[in-house]
XYZ file of C-alpha atoms in Angstrom:
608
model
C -36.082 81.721 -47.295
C -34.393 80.245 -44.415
C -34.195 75.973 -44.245
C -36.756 74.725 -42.045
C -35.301 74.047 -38.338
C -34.610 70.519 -38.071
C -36.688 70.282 -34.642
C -39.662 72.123 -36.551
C -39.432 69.767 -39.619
C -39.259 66.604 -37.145
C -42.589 67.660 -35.757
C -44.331 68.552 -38.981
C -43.190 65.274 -40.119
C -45.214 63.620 -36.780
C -48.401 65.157 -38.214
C -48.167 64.726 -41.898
C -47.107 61.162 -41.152
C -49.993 60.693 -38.653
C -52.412 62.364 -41.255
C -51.226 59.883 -43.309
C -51.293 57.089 -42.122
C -54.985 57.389 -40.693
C -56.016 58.107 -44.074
C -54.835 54.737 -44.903
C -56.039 53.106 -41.831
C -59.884 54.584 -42.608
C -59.149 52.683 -46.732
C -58.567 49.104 -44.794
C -61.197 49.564 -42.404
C -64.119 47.697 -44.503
C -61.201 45.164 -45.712
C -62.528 41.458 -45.120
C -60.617 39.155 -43.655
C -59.473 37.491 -47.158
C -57.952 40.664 -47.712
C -56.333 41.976 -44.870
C -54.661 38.309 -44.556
C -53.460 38.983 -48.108
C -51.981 42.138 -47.245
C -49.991 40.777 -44.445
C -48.964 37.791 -46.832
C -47.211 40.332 -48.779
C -45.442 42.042 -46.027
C -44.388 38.675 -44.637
C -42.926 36.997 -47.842
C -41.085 40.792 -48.644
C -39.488 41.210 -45.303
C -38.165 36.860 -45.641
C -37.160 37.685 -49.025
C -34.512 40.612 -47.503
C -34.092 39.062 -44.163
C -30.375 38.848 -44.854
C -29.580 42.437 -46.507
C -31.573 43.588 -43.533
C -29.636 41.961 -41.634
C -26.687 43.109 -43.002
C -27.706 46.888 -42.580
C -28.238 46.210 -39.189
C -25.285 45.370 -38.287
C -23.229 47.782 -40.212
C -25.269 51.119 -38.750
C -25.324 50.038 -35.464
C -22.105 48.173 -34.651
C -24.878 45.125 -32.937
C -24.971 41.871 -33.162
C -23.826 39.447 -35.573
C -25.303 39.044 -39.281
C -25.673 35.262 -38.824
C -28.330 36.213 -35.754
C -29.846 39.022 -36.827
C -31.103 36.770 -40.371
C -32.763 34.399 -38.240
C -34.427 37.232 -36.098
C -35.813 38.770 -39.467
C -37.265 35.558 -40.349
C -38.940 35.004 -36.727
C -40.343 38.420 -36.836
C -41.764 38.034 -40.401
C -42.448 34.192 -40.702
C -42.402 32.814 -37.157
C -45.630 35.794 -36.613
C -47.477 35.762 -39.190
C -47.627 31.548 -38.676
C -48.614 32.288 -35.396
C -51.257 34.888 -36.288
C -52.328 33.851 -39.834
C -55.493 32.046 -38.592
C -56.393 34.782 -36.018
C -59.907 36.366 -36.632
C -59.453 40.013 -36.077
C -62.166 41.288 -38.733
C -65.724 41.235 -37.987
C -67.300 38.378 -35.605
C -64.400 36.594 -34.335
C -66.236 34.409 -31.925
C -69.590 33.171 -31.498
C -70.814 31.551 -28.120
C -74.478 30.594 -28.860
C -75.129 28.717 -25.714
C -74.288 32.086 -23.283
C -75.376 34.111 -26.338
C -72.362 36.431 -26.718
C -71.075 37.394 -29.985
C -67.373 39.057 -30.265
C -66.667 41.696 -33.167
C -63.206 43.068 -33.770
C -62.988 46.679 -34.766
C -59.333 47.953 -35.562
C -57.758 50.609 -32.843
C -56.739 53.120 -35.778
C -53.213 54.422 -35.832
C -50.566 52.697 -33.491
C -47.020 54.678 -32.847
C -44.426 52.039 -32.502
C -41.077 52.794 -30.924
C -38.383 50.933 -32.065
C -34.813 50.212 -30.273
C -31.203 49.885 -31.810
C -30.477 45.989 -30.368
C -33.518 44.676 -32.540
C -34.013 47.093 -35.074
C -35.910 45.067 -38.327
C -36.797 42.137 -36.660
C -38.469 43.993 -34.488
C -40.212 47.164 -37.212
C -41.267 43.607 -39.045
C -43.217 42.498 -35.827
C -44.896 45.746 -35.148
C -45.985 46.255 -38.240
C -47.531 43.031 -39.148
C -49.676 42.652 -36.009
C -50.808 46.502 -36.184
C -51.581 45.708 -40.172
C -53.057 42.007 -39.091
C -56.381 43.980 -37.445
C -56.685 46.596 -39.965
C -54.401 49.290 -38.279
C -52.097 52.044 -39.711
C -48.531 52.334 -37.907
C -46.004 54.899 -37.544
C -42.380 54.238 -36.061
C -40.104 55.940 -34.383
C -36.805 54.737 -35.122
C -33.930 54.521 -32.716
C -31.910 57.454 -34.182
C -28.983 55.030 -34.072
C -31.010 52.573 -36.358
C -33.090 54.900 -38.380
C -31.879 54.001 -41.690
C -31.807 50.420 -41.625
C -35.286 50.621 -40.090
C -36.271 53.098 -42.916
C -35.585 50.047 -45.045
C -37.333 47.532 -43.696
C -40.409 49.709 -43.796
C -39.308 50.588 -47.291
C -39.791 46.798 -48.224
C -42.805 46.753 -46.647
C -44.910 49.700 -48.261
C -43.987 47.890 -51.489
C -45.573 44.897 -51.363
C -48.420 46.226 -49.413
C -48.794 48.421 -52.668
C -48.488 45.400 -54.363
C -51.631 43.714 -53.372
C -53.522 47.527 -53.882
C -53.602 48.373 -49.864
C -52.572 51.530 -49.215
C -48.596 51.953 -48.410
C -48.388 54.452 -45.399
C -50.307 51.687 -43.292
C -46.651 51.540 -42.655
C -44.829 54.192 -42.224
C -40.903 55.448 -40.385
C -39.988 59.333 -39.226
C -36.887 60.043 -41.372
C -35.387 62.244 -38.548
C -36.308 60.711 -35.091
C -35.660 62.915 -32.173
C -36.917 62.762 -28.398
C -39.293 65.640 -28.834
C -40.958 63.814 -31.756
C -41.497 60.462 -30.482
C -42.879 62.444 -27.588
C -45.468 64.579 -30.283
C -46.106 61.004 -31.954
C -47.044 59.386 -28.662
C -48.916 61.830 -27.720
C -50.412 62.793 -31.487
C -54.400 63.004 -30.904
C -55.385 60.542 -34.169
C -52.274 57.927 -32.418
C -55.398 55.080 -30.808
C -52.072 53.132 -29.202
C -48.448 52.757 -28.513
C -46.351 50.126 -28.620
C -42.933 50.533 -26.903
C -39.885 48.838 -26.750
C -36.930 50.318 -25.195
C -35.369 51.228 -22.249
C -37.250 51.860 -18.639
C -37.453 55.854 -19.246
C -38.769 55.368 -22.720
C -42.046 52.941 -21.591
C -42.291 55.618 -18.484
C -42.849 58.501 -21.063
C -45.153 56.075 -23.370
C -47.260 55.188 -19.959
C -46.895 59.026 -19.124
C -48.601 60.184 -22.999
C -52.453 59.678 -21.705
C -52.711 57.106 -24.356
C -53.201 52.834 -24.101
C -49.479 51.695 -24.310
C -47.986 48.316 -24.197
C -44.651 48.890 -22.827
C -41.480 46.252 -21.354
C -39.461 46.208 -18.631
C -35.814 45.312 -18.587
C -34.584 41.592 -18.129
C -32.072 41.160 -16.245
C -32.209 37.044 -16.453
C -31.481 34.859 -13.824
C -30.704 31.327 -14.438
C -30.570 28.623 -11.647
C -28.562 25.313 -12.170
C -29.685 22.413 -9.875
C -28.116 19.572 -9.072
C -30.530 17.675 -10.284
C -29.989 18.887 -13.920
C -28.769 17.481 -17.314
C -25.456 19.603 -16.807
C -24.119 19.170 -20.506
C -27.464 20.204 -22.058
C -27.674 23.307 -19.429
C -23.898 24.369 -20.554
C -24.774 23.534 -24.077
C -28.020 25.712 -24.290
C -27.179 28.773 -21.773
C -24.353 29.659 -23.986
C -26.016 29.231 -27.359
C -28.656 31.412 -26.084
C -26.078 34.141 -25.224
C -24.689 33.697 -28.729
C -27.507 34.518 -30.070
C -26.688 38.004 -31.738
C -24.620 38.563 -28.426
C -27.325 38.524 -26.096
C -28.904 41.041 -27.000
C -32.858 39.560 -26.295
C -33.805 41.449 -23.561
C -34.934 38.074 -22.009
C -31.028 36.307 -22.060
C -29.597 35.359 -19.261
C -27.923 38.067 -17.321
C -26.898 35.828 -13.659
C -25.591 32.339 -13.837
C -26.855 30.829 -10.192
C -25.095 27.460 -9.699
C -26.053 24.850 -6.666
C -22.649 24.328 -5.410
C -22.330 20.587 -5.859
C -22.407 20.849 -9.639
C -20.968 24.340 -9.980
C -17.230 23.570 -11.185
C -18.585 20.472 -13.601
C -20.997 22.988 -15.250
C -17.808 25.783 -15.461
C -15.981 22.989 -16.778
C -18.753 22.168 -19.469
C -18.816 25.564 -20.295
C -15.199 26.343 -20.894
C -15.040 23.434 -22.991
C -17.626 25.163 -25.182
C -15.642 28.179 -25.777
C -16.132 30.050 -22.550
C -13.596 32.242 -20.334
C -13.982 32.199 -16.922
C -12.219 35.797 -15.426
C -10.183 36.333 -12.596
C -10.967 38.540 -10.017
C -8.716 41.514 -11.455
C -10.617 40.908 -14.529
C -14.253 41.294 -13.330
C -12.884 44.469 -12.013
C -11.984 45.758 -15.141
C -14.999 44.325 -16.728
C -17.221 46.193 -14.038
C -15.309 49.558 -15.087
C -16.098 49.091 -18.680
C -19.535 47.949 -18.499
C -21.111 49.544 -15.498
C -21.660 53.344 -15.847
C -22.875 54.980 -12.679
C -25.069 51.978 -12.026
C -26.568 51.120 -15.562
C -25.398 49.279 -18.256
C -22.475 51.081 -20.717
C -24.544 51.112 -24.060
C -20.730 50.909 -25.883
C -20.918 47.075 -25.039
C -24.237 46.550 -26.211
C -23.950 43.062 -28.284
C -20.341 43.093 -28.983
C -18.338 39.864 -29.313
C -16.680 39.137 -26.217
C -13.570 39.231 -27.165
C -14.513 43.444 -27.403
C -15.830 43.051 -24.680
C -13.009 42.117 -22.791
C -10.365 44.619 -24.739
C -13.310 47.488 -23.781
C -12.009 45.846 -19.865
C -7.991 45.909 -20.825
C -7.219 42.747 -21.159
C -7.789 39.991 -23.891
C -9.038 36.918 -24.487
C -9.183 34.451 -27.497
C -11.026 35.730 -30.454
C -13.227 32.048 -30.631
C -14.484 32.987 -27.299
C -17.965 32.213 -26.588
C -18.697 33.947 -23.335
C -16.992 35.643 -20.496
C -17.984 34.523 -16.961
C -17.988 36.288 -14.070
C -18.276 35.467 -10.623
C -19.926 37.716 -8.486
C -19.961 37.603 -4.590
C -23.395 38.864 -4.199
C -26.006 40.869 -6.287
C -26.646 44.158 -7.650
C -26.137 46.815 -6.461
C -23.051 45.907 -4.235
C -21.679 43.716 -6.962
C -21.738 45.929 -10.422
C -21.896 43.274 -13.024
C -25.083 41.826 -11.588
C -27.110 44.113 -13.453
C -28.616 43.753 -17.410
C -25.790 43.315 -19.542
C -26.767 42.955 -23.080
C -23.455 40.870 -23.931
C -22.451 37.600 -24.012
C -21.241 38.183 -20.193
C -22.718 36.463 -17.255
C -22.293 36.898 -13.684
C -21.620 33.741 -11.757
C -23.231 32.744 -8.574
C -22.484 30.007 -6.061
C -25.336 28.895 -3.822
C -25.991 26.304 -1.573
C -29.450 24.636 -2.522
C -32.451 25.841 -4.455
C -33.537 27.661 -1.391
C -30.556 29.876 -1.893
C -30.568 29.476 -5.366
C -33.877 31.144 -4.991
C -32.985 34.212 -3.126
C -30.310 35.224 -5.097
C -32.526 34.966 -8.394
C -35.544 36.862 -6.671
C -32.805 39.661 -5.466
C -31.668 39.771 -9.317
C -35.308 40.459 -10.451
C -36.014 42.872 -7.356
C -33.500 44.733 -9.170
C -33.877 44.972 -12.598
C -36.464 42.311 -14.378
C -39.315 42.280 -11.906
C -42.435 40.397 -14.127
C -39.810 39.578 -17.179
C -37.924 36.192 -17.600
C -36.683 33.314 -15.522
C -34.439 30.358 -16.453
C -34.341 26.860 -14.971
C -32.516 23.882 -14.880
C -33.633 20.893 -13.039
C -35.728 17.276 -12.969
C -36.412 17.334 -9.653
C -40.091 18.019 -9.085
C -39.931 20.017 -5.772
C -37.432 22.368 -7.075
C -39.526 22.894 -10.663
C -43.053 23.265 -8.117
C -40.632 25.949 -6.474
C -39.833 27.931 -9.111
C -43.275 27.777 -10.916
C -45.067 29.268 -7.852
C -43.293 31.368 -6.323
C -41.281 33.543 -8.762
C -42.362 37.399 -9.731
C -41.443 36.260 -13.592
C -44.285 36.026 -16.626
C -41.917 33.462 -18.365
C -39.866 30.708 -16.753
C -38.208 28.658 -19.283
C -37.390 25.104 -18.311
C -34.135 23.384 -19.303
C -33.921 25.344 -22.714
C -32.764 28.456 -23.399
C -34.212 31.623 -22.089
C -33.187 33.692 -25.116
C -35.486 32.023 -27.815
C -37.356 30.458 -25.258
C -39.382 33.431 -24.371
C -39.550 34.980 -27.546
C -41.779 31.887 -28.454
C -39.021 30.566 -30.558
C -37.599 27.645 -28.797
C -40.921 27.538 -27.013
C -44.497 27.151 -27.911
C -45.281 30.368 -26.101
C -47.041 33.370 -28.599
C -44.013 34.328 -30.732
C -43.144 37.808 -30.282
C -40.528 40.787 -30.096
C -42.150 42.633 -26.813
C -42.746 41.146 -24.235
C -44.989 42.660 -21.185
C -43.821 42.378 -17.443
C -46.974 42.971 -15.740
C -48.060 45.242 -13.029
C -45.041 44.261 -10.865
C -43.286 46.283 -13.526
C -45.524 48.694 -14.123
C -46.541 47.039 -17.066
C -50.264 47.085 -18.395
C -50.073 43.286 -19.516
C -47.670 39.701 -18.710
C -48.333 38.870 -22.464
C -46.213 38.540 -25.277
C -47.619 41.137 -27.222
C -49.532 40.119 -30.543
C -51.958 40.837 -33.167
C -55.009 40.258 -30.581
C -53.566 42.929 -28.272
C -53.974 45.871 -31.408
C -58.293 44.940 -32.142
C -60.995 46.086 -29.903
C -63.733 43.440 -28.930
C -66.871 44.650 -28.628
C -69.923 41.887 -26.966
C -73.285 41.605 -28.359
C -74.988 40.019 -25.785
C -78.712 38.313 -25.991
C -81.085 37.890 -22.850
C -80.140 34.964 -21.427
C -82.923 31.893 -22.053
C -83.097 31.246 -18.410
C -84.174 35.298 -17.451
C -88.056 35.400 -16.797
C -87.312 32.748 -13.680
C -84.590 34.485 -12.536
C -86.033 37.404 -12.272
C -89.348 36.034 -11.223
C -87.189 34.289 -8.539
C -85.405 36.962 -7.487
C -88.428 39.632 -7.221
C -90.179 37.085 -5.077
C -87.096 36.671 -3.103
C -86.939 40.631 -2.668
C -90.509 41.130 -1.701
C -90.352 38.776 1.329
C -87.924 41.055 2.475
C -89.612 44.549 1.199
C -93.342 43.802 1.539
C -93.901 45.117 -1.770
C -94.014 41.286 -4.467
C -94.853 43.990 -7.372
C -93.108 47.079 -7.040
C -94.294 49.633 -9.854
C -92.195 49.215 -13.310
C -91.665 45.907 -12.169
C -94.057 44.165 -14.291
C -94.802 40.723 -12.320
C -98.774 40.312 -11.271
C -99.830 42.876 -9.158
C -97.665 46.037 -10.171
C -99.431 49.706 -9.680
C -98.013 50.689 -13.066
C -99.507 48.514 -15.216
C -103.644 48.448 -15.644
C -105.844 45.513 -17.173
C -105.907 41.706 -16.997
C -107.672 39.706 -14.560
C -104.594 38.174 -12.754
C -103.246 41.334 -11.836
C -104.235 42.877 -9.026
C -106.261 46.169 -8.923
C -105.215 49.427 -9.045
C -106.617 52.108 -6.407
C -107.582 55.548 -8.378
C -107.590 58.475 -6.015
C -110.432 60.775 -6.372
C -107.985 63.534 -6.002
C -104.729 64.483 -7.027
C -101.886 62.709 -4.873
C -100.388 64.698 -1.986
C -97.395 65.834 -0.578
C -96.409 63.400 3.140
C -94.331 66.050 4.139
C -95.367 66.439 8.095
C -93.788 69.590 8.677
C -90.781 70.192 10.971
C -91.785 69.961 14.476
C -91.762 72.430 17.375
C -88.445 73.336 18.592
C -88.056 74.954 21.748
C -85.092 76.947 21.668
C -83.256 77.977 25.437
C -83.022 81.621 26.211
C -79.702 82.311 25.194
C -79.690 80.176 22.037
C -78.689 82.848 18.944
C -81.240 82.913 16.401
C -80.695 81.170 13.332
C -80.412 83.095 9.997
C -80.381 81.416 6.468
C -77.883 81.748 3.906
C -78.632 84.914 1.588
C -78.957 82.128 -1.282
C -81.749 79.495 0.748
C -83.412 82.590 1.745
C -83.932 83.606 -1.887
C -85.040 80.511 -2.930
C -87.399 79.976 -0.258
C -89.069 83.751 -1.023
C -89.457 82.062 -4.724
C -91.022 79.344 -3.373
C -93.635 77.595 -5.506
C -97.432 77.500 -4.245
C -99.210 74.332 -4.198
C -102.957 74.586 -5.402
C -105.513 71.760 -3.205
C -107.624 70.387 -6.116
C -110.958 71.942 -6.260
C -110.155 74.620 -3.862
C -108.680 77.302 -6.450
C -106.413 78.469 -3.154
C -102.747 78.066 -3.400
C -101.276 77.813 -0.342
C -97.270 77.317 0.565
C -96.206 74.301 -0.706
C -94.858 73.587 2.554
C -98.784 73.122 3.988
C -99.309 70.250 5.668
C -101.531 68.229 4.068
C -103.921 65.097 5.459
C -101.837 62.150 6.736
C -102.096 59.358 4.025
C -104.716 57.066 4.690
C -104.055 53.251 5.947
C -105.139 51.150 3.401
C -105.355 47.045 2.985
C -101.800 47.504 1.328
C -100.438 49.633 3.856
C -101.437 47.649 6.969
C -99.497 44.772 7.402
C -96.691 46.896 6.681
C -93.763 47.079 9.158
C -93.990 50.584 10.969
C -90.682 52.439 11.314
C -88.814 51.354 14.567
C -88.322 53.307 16.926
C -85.442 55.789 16.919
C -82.484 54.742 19.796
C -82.143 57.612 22.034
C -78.608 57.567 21.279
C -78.988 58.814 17.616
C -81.623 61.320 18.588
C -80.984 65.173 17.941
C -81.169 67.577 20.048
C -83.219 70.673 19.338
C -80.515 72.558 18.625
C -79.023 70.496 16.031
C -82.548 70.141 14.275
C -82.805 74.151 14.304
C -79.261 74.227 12.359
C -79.827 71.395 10.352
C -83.353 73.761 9.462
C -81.708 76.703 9.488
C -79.755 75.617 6.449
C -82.403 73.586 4.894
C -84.831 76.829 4.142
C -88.518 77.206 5.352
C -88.645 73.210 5.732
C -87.091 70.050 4.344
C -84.190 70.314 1.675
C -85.792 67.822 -0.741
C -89.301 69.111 -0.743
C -92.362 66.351 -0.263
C -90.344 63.396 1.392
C -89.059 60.877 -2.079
C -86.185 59.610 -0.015
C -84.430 61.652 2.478
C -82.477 60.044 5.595
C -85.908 60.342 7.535
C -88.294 59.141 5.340
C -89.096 55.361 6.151
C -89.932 53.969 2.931
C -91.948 51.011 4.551
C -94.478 53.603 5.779
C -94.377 57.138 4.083
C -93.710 58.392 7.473
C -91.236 61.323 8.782
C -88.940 59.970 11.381
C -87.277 63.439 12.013
């Protein structure tokens, strides 16, 4: 027997794993909360215990980052969430609002595909799989092919000490043999409730695309503005720690360096004392060659030191080097390495003023990083107001580093490894993804204490306007549908059956040329099948397009408003009424008048 295509056994692999894990997401679904938290425990302590062989693995598939980073990434993405979800209620009632009367009950989503990318790998399968596992839910990643093995691991480490405690393993589980077609079967799977994608701007288009709930990212492409207002040591200081930090390869470091131009060679200064390498303008060339492909980022740089960097360009710099500046004479697209660069390389920018300073950072975003992140560096008040207000960026980090600083690290914003750009993106949420994001509320709601006089009120308030205080179902004093008790107000029996209102259509006199109107083959078979309408006592049926007795005016009826009279300017002309009948069948379309255009509902009368 011929070996299973590889193709074929990557898809079969999307449904056994899929089977599989909702299996184990239908065991956890009765778990309390004592027990799911215990579950997660597990994972968390597991993945800190192996943070650095992780890390290690990481590093030697891929060719990203630097081991150093990538341990203290693990530990974010397994200790820094689960301290910032441990005490999240995500089983059962999770909130209680007794004076509105709303209850809120989480219910799990089921089984969440996760799609995992090469510059995060662990840190990140850690994060997805502790906030899917945090509200009961099963996951299933697609590993980066690039990454697949050292993300294989991680999971590896998890299903163990989930099995551990007794849960069931494959609420974590990794595809052995990722390709395109089977992340696309996964994300679309019918058991898969959500996705959660992280990855490049074609990858959360297809996720968006799958007809399922997605959370999805857009790319960075950070702009950081300098003023002259800032602490310019601290600024140099922080913006290149932050790009050292596993080589920039956060999708939220800083990609554009915007300087105000009375501080710009102090903070160059600041920085090349730090370790950095300002390039020449031959150099930025050759830099733009090696990491600009057609417009887009070369993926060969992706968190290389920059001394690589720089030999990837054809030149070289010292190996201690920090990071490689660039200045840039304008932004993206004229100027090529003004676009997301996930290096320790940043494109330098000389502006005159915040105002400036402004319009080159919202051109960098316009770009590439609508709704992502923003850096800032100032004291002065008018220039922080600026920024806060009027930027298209979910996170603007303030004098501190925009690399751990959105993540939630450096900041005390919801720790987490994807973070949403908002509609402006395309993005279904501005969040930092979490646990919350993966449980359904439901609302139990209770009648509000306050209801009888509202709606007593607001009855009363309609029937000024109506005539009718009581309409029928309404229940207040007075209402024709409900009989008994003296302080309601009596309720008229007929002494025969009610009757049809319907006037009949009146006389049309039709000129001498006029064509005579036919019905439709289908009206006039419905009107030969009409059915009769017997008169009470009579035993004669008669058309049930008869006209019966005008209603009688009654004490109820007679202070009434009577329908106003018709403006000559909306009046039809006989011919339109014959077409209008003509289509209608032997009389009105909706039978006995309960609401058509011409029925006044003040009255009962015809106004046709």
């Amino acid at each position: 027997m011929a070996p299973l295509d590889p193709d074929l056994r990557a898809l079969q692999e999307v449904r056994d794993y899929v089977a599989r894990a909702r299996a184990a997401a239908d065991a956890v679904r009765g778990y309390s909360q004592d027990e799911i938290d215990r579950v997660c425990e597990a994972m968390t302590r597991a993945a800190a215990d192996a943070a650095y062989d992780l890390a290690r693995l990481a590093v030697e598939e891929t060719g990203i980052g630097r081991v150093h980073y990538k341990v203290l990434k693990n530990l974010f993405g397994s200790e820094g969430t689960w301290a910032s979800i441990q005490d999240e209620k995500t089983v059962g009632i999770v909130a209680k609002d007794e004076d509105k009367g709303v209850y809120e009950v989480a219910t799990p989503a089921g089984v969440v595909a996760a799609i995992v990318p090469t510059t995060n790998p662990t840190s990140t399968a850690i994060f997805k799989s502790l906030i899917a596992v945090k509200g009961r839910n099963a996951t299933v990643i697609s590993p980066h092919p690039r990454a697949r093995r050292c993300i294989g691991e991680t999971v590896e480490v998890l299903r163990r000490a989930i099995e551990r405690v007794g849960a069931p393993p494959d609420l974590v589980l990794s595809l052995s043999n990722p390709t395109i077609e089977s992340t696309g079967a996964l994300m679309k799977h019918r058991d898969v409730a959500m996705i959660l994608a992280t990855g490049g701007t074609g990858l959360v288009t297809a996720a968006y695309s799958s007809g399922k709930p997605a959370f999805g990212v857009g790319p960075g492409n950070v702009p950081v503005y300098v003023d002259r207002s800032a602490d310019l040591a601290q600024a140099a200081r922080w913006i290149i720690a932050s790009q050292s930090f596993d080589n920039g390869t956060l999708c939220c470091s800083e990609q554009g360096l915007v300087l105000d131009r009375p501080i710009a060679d102090r903070v160059l200064e600041e920085m090349k004392r730090r370790g950095a390498y300002l390039c020449s303008e031959a150099e930025c060339e050759k830099l733009a060659k090696a990491c600009n492909v057609r417009g887009h980022m070369n993926p060969d740089v992706v968190g290389l030191d920059p001394w690589r960097v720089a030999e990837l360009g054809g030149f070289s710099v010292p190996r201690h080097t920090t990071l490689l500046l660039a200045p840039q004479g304008g932004t993206a697209p004229e100027w090529p390495l003004a676009i997301e660069i996930l290096c320790p390389l940043l494109s330098v920018h000389v502006v005159d003023g915040w105002e400036e300073g402004c319009e080159v950072s919202l051109k960098t975003l316009r770009h590439e990083g609508l709704g992502h992140t923003i850096g800032l560096w100032a004291r002065d008040e008018a220039v922080l107001n600026a920024w806060f207000l009027e930027k298209p960026a979910n996170r603007i980090c303030v004098n501190g580093p925009t690399s751990e600083g959105a993540v939630g690290y450096s900041t005390n914003l919801v720790p987490s490894m994807s973070l949403g750009c908002g509609p402006e993106a395309g993005n279904i949420t501005s969040d930092n993804i979490t646990a919350r994001h993966l449980v359904n509320i439901k609302r139990v709601a209770f009648v509000r204490r306050d209801w009888e006089a509202i709606y007593a009120r607001d009855h009363e308030r309609a029937g000024r306007l109506s005539g009718d205080p009581a309409p029928r179902g309404s229940g207040l004093p007075g209402d024709p549908g409900v009989s008994g008790g003296s302080a309601r107000a009596p309720i008229e029996t007929p002494s025969a059956a009610p009757t049809s209102n319907w006037q009949g259509n009146p006389p049309v006199a039709k000129a001498a040329n006029e064509p005579k109107a036919t019905l439709a083959p289908k009206v006039q078979a419905a009107a030969k099948a009409a059915p009769t309408f017997v008169q009470p006592g009579s035993g004669a049926a008669t058309a049930v397009l008869a006209k019966p007795a005008p209603p009688p005016v009654t004490a109820a009826t007679a202070d009434r408003p009577t329908a106003p009279a018709r403006p000559s300017a909306f009046a039809l002309s006989p011919a339109e009424i014959q077409g209008i009948m003509a289509h209608a069948g032997g009389g009105c379309p909706l039978g006995p008048c309960q609401g058509c255009p011409h029925h006044d509902v003040q009255t009962g009368a015809c106004t046709a």
